[in-house]
Every structure is written in C-alpha cells, then in structure tokens.
C-alpha cells in the first residue's frame, strides 16, 4: 500500500492560506517546526476540509521549515494520519521508507502537486529535506490519535 494518497479534489484556499501564513508575525515551535493555526473560517471555506471537519475533530495549521534543514527520519508518536498540502514551490524532498537493511534505506518520494491535498501515513518512516527557501506546508491534524484513526480508515472514507 502506498504511504500517501492524492485527493482528487483540488484546494480552493491554498493561495489564501499561504498569504495568511506569510503575514503572521509570531510563530510557535511545534515538533521541530515553526507553526501557526489557520483560522477556522478560512480552513473550512474549502469543500475538502469542510467535509473532513464534519466527520472528524481536527485542527488546520501551517508548518514552516527553515532553509537548509532536514527533518530527520521518524514516525509520528500520536498521529496515525494527517492531510498535507505544500503551499509554496520550493526545492524540498518528502521521502517515505519502503525498505531498510543494515546501512541503507530505499524510499519513495512524495512529489507535491500545486493546490493538492495528500492523505499522509504518519506511521511509515518519513523525512523532509528543504533547501534554499522557507517551506510552507498546510497540515490537518486530527484529534483522534493513531489508535483511533488510521491511514487506512481515512482512505476508505475519502475514496
């Protein structure tokens, strides 16, 4: 099974969310990222997020990763699934582990398309490497933890 799934319906708010994020003066540290919460009315004006929000309690935020930064290989401690969308066109790589031996890993890259949401399996080892510009990613975090809402469950709901 693929560790991510592209939701076919495109975002209607990507540009607005990026503009909002770039105008924020104060960011909070959140799991190694700079983060800011997206206002409820902005997030839920999008049909995809509105539908998800009717089914699950969730928060929508923007995560900023500084230039020349790697967010190292990990699985999320609490989240089983999230929905992500890259907001700006920067050189960065999001990789999922698909195999591992003593000294190496094989991987699959998630190549984000503009205005596109991806269901993201947080329980598969993954990492991000960012290059010369700040990277802005909108992320939907569900209140339900990894034992309550899994990637497979959300995928069934969305497909």
PDB file of C-alpha atoms in Angstrom:
ATOM      1  CA  UNK A   1       0.000   0.000   0.000  1.00  0.00           C
ATOM      2  CA  UNK A   2       1.245   3.462  -0.890  1.00  0.00           C
ATOM      3  CA  UNK A   3       2.119   5.615   2.166  1.00  0.00           C
ATOM      4  CA  UNK A   4       0.262   8.604   0.712  1.00  0.00           C
ATOM      5  CA  UNK A   5      -2.836   9.265  -1.378  1.00  0.00           C
ATOM      6  CA  UNK A   6      -3.592  12.246  -3.603  1.00  0.00           C
ATOM      7  CA  UNK A   7      -7.101  13.578  -3.009  1.00  0.00           C
ATOM      8  CA  UNK A   8      -8.527  14.303  -6.483  1.00  0.00           C
ATOM      9  CA  UNK A   9     -10.457  17.447  -5.464  1.00  0.00           C
ATOM     10  CA  UNK A  10      -8.151  20.487  -5.608  1.00  0.00           C
ATOM     11  CA  UNK A  11      -7.845  23.033  -2.826  1.00  0.00           C
ATOM     12  CA  UNK A  12      -9.747  26.295  -3.177  1.00  0.00           C
ATOM     13  CA  UNK A  13      -7.768  28.063  -0.421  1.00  0.00           C
ATOM     14  CA  UNK A  14      -4.069  27.272  -0.958  1.00  0.00           C
ATOM     15  CA  UNK A  15      -3.105  30.812  -2.050  1.00  0.00           C
ATOM     16  CA  UNK A  16      -5.135  32.393   0.770  1.00  0.00           C
ATOM     17  CA  UNK A  17      -3.548  30.126   3.375  1.00  0.00           C
ATOM     18  CA  UNK A  18      -0.058  30.913   2.099  1.00  0.00           C
ATOM     19  CA  UNK A  19      -0.799  34.664   2.162  1.00  0.00           C
ATOM     20  CA  UNK A  20      -2.146  34.327   5.697  1.00  0.00           C
ATOM     21  CA  UNK A  21       0.948  32.401   6.835  1.00  0.00           C
ATOM     22  CA  UNK A  22       3.409  34.803   5.249  1.00  0.00           C
ATOM     23  CA  UNK A  23       1.709  37.685   7.066  1.00  0.00           C
ATOM     24  CA  UNK A  24       1.956  36.089  10.512  1.00  0.00           C
ATOM     25  CA  UNK A  25       4.492  37.752  12.769  1.00  0.00           C
ATOM     26  CA  UNK A  26       4.634  35.279  15.663  1.00  0.00           C
ATOM     27  CA  UNK A  27       5.071  31.548  15.132  1.00  0.00           C
ATOM     28  CA  UNK A  28       5.152  28.826  17.794  1.00  0.00           C
ATOM     29  CA  UNK A  29       7.533  25.885  17.951  1.00  0.00           C
ATOM     30  CA  UNK A  30       5.723  22.622  17.281  1.00  0.00           C
ATOM     31  CA  UNK A  31       7.571  19.300  16.972  1.00  0.00           C
ATOM     32  CA  UNK A  32      10.624  20.938  15.396  1.00  0.00           C
ATOM     33  CA  UNK A  33       8.685  23.201  13.030  1.00  0.00           C
ATOM     34  CA  UNK A  34       7.509  26.774  13.296  1.00  0.00           C
ATOM     35  CA  UNK A  35       3.710  26.595  13.322  1.00  0.00           C
ATOM     36  CA  UNK A  36       0.629  28.769  13.159  1.00  0.00           C
ATOM     37  CA  UNK A  37      -3.022  27.750  13.269  1.00  0.00           C
ATOM     38  CA  UNK A  38      -5.166  28.597  10.243  1.00  0.00           C
ATOM     39  CA  UNK A  39      -8.352  30.490  11.182  1.00  0.00           C
ATOM     40  CA  UNK A  40     -11.427  28.265  11.289  1.00  0.00           C
ATOM     41  CA  UNK A  41     -13.412  30.308   8.758  1.00  0.00           C
ATOM     42  CA  UNK A  42     -10.571  30.223   6.228  1.00  0.00           C
ATOM     43  CA  UNK A  43      -9.850  26.499   6.602  1.00  0.00           C
ATOM     44  CA  UNK A  44     -13.448  25.355   6.448  1.00  0.00           C
ATOM     45  CA  UNK A  45     -14.366  27.505   3.461  1.00  0.00           C
ATOM     46  CA  UNK A  46     -12.674  24.749   1.416  1.00  0.00           C
ATOM     47  CA  UNK A  47     -15.030  21.865   0.462  1.00  0.00           C
ATOM     48  CA  UNK A  48     -12.466  19.125   1.190  1.00  0.00           C
ATOM     49  CA  UNK A  49     -11.640  20.463   4.647  1.00  0.00           C
ATOM     50  CA  UNK A  50     -15.277  21.186   5.391  1.00  0.00           C
ATOM     51  CA  UNK A  51     -16.220  17.572   4.605  1.00  0.00           C
ATOM     52  CA  UNK A  52     -13.364  16.187   6.705  1.00  0.00           C
ATOM     53  CA  UNK A  53     -14.309  18.547   9.535  1.00  0.00           C
ATOM     54  CA  UNK A  54     -17.881  17.253   9.538  1.00  0.00           C
ATOM     55  CA  UNK A  55     -16.550  13.721  10.094  1.00  0.00           C
ATOM     56  CA  UNK A  56     -13.629  14.363  12.471  1.00  0.00           C
ATOM     57  CA  UNK A  57     -12.480  16.934  15.008  1.00  0.00           C
ATOM     58  CA  UNK A  58      -9.337  18.494  13.637  1.00  0.00           C
ATOM     59  CA  UNK A  59      -7.024  21.476  13.597  1.00  0.00           C
ATOM     60  CA  UNK A  60      -5.511  23.048  10.491  1.00  0.00           C
ATOM     61  CA  UNK A  61      -2.112  24.678  10.670  1.00  0.00           C
ATOM     62  CA  UNK A  62       0.835  25.784   8.612  1.00  0.00           C
ATOM     63  CA  UNK A  63       4.256  24.323   9.331  1.00  0.00           C
ATOM     64  CA  UNK A  64       7.300  26.314   8.272  1.00  0.00           C
ATOM     65  CA  UNK A  65      10.674  24.636   7.771  1.00  0.00           C
ATOM     66  CA  UNK A  66      13.762  26.827   7.567  1.00  0.00           C
ATOM     67  CA  UNK A  67      16.109  26.759   4.572  1.00  0.00           C
ATOM     68  CA  UNK A  68      18.815  24.090   4.537  1.00  0.00           C
ATOM     69  CA  UNK A  69      17.040  21.967   7.137  1.00  0.00           C
ATOM     70  CA  UNK A  70      16.313  18.262   7.327  1.00  0.00           C
ATOM     71  CA  UNK A  71      13.501  16.929   9.462  1.00  0.00           C
ATOM     72  CA  UNK A  72      15.018  13.504  10.040  1.00  0.00           C
ATOM     73  CA  UNK A  73      13.547  10.017   9.623  1.00  0.00           C
ATOM     74  CA  UNK A  74      10.734   9.350  12.087  1.00  0.00           C
ATOM     75  CA  UNK A  75       7.218   8.038  12.635  1.00  0.00           C
ATOM     76  CA  UNK A  76       4.767  10.284  14.450  1.00  0.00           C
ATOM     77  CA  UNK A  77       4.184   9.460  18.087  1.00  0.00           C
ATOM     78  CA  UNK A  78       0.489  10.325  18.282  1.00  0.00           C
ATOM     79  CA  UNK A  79      -0.769  10.849  14.721  1.00  0.00           C
ATOM     80  CA  UNK A  80      -1.740   7.889  12.589  1.00  0.00           C
ATOM     81  CA  UNK A  81      -2.784  10.019   9.645  1.00  0.00           C
ATOM     82  CA  UNK A  82      -2.865  13.632   8.525  1.00  0.00           C
ATOM     83  CA  UNK A  83      -3.688  15.574   5.374  1.00  0.00           C
ATOM     84  CA  UNK A  84      -0.911  17.751   3.961  1.00  0.00           C
ATOM     85  CA  UNK A  85      -0.583  20.271   1.158  1.00  0.00           C
ATOM     86  CA  UNK A  86       2.627  22.055   0.163  1.00  0.00           C
ATOM     87  CA  UNK A  87       1.843  25.762  -0.158  1.00  0.00           C
ATOM     88  CA  UNK A  88       4.906  27.109  -1.943  1.00  0.00           C
ATOM     89  CA  UNK A  89       7.048  25.867  -4.795  1.00  0.00           C
ATOM     90  CA  UNK A  90      10.402  25.259  -3.135  1.00  0.00           C
ATOM     91  CA  UNK A  91      13.114  22.700  -3.663  1.00  0.00           C
ATOM     92  CA  UNK A  92      12.413  20.114  -0.989  1.00  0.00           C
ATOM     93  CA  UNK A  93      12.008  16.360  -0.773  1.00  0.00           C
ATOM     94  CA  UNK A  94       9.498  14.388   1.277  1.00  0.00           C
ATOM     95  CA  UNK A  95      10.538  10.741   1.436  1.00  0.00           C
ATOM     96  CA  UNK A  96       8.876   7.593   2.788  1.00  0.00           C
ATOM     97  CA  UNK A  97      10.866   4.500   3.682  1.00  0.00           C
ATOM     98  CA  UNK A  98       9.831   1.446   1.669  1.00  0.00           C
ATOM     99  CA  UNK A  99      12.688  -0.838   2.715  1.00  0.00           C
ATOM    100  CA  UNK A 100      15.678  -0.914   5.022  1.00  0.00           C
ATOM    101  CA  UNK A 101      18.751  -3.004   5.714  1.00  0.00           C
ATOM    102  CA  UNK A 102      21.793  -2.503   7.967  1.00  0.00           C
ATOM    103  CA  UNK A 103      23.206   0.556   6.267  1.00  0.00           C
ATOM    104  CA  UNK A 104      20.677   1.843   3.771  1.00  0.00           C
ATOM    105  CA  UNK A 105      17.027   2.631   3.138  1.00  0.00           C
ATOM    106  CA  UNK A 106      15.031   2.510  -0.041  1.00  0.00           C
ATOM    107  CA  UNK A 107      12.455   5.257  -0.390  1.00  0.00           C
ATOM    108  CA  UNK A 108       9.515   6.646  -2.297  1.00  0.00           C
ATOM    109  CA  UNK A 109       9.236  10.398  -2.841  1.00  0.00           C
ATOM    110  CA  UNK A 110       6.006  12.318  -2.443  1.00  0.00           C
ATOM    111  CA  UNK A 111       6.211  14.958  -5.161  1.00  0.00           C
ATOM    112  CA  UNK A 112       3.617  17.524  -4.154  1.00  0.00           C
ATOM    113  CA  UNK A 113       1.456  18.961  -6.923  1.00  0.00           C
ATOM    114  CA  UNK A 114       0.123  22.535  -6.527  1.00  0.00           C
ATOM    115  CA  UNK A 115      -3.212  23.002  -4.730  1.00  0.00           C
ATOM    116  CA  UNK A 116      -3.323  19.296  -3.904  1.00  0.00           C
ATOM    117  CA  UNK A 117      -4.149  17.546  -0.650  1.00  0.00           C
ATOM    118  CA  UNK A 118      -2.438  14.287   0.292  1.00  0.00           C
ATOM    119  CA  UNK A 119      -3.503  11.809   2.920  1.00  0.00           C
ATOM    120  CA  UNK A 120      -0.258  11.026   4.656  1.00  0.00           C
ATOM    121  CA  UNK A 121       0.530   7.817   6.588  1.00  0.00           C
ATOM    122  CA  UNK A 122       2.394   9.117   9.638  1.00  0.00           C
ATOM    123  CA  UNK A 123       3.207   5.584  10.814  1.00  0.00           C
ATOM    124  CA  UNK A 124       5.533   4.865   7.877  1.00  0.00           C
ATOM    125  CA  UNK A 125       9.043   6.268   8.481  1.00  0.00           C
ATOM    126  CA  UNK A 126       9.360   9.563   6.602  1.00  0.00           C
ATOM    127  CA  UNK A 127      11.543  12.652   6.395  1.00  0.00           C
ATOM    128  CA  UNK A 128      11.832  16.052   4.720  1.00  0.00           C
ATOM    129  CA  UNK A 129      14.869  17.840   3.365  1.00  0.00           C
ATOM    130  CA  UNK A 130      14.441  21.501   2.495  1.00  0.00           C
ATOM    131  CA  UNK A 131      16.843  23.634   0.507  1.00  0.00           C
ATOM    132  CA  UNK A 132      17.263  27.403  -0.123  1.00  0.00           C
ATOM    133  CA  UNK A 133      13.847  28.880   0.848  1.00  0.00           C
ATOM    134  CA  UNK A 134      11.438  28.535   3.751  1.00  0.00           C
ATOM    135  CA  UNK A 135       8.987  25.699   3.111  1.00  0.00           C
ATOM    136  CA  UNK A 136       5.309  26.239   3.993  1.00  0.00           C
ATOM    137  CA  UNK A 137       3.111  23.180   4.407  1.00  0.00           C
ATOM    138  CA  UNK A 138      -0.534  23.165   5.441  1.00  0.00           C
ATOM    139  CA  UNK A 139      -1.229  20.193   7.696  1.00  0.00           C
ATOM    140  CA  UNK A 140      -4.523  18.870   9.031  1.00  0.00           C
ATOM    141  CA  UNK A 141      -4.133  17.195  12.397  1.00  0.00           C
ATOM    142  CA  UNK A 142      -6.969  15.032  13.690  1.00  0.00           C
ATOM    143  CA  UNK A 143      -7.874  14.952  17.384  1.00  0.00           C
ATOM    144  CA  UNK A 144      -8.179  11.174  17.103  1.00  0.00           C
ATOM    145  CA  UNK A 145      -4.830   9.517  17.779  1.00  0.00           C
ATOM    146  CA  UNK A 146      -3.123   6.744  15.854  1.00  0.00           C
ATOM    147  CA  UNK A 147      -5.151   4.052  17.644  1.00  0.00           C
ATOM    148  CA  UNK A 148      -8.461   5.761  16.834  1.00  0.00           C
ATOM    149  CA  UNK A 149      -7.978   6.973  13.255  1.00  0.00           C
ATOM    150  CA  UNK A 150      -5.588   5.230  10.896  1.00  0.00           C
ATOM    151  CA  UNK A 151      -4.418   5.983   7.390  1.00  0.00           C
ATOM    152  CA  UNK A 152      -6.401   3.006   6.099  1.00  0.00           C
ATOM    153  CA  UNK A 153      -9.615   4.217   7.803  1.00  0.00           C
ATOM    154  CA  UNK A 154      -9.364   7.751   6.426  1.00  0.00           C
ATOM    155  CA  UNK A 155      -8.511   6.425   2.981  1.00  0.00           C
ATOM    156  CA  UNK A 156     -11.735   4.340   2.963  1.00  0.00           C
ATOM    157  CA  UNK A 157     -13.763   7.416   3.927  1.00  0.00           C
ATOM    158  CA  UNK A 158     -12.270   9.642   1.236  1.00  0.00           C
ATOM    159  CA  UNK A 159     -12.213   7.198  -1.700  1.00  0.00           C
TER     160      UNK A 159
END
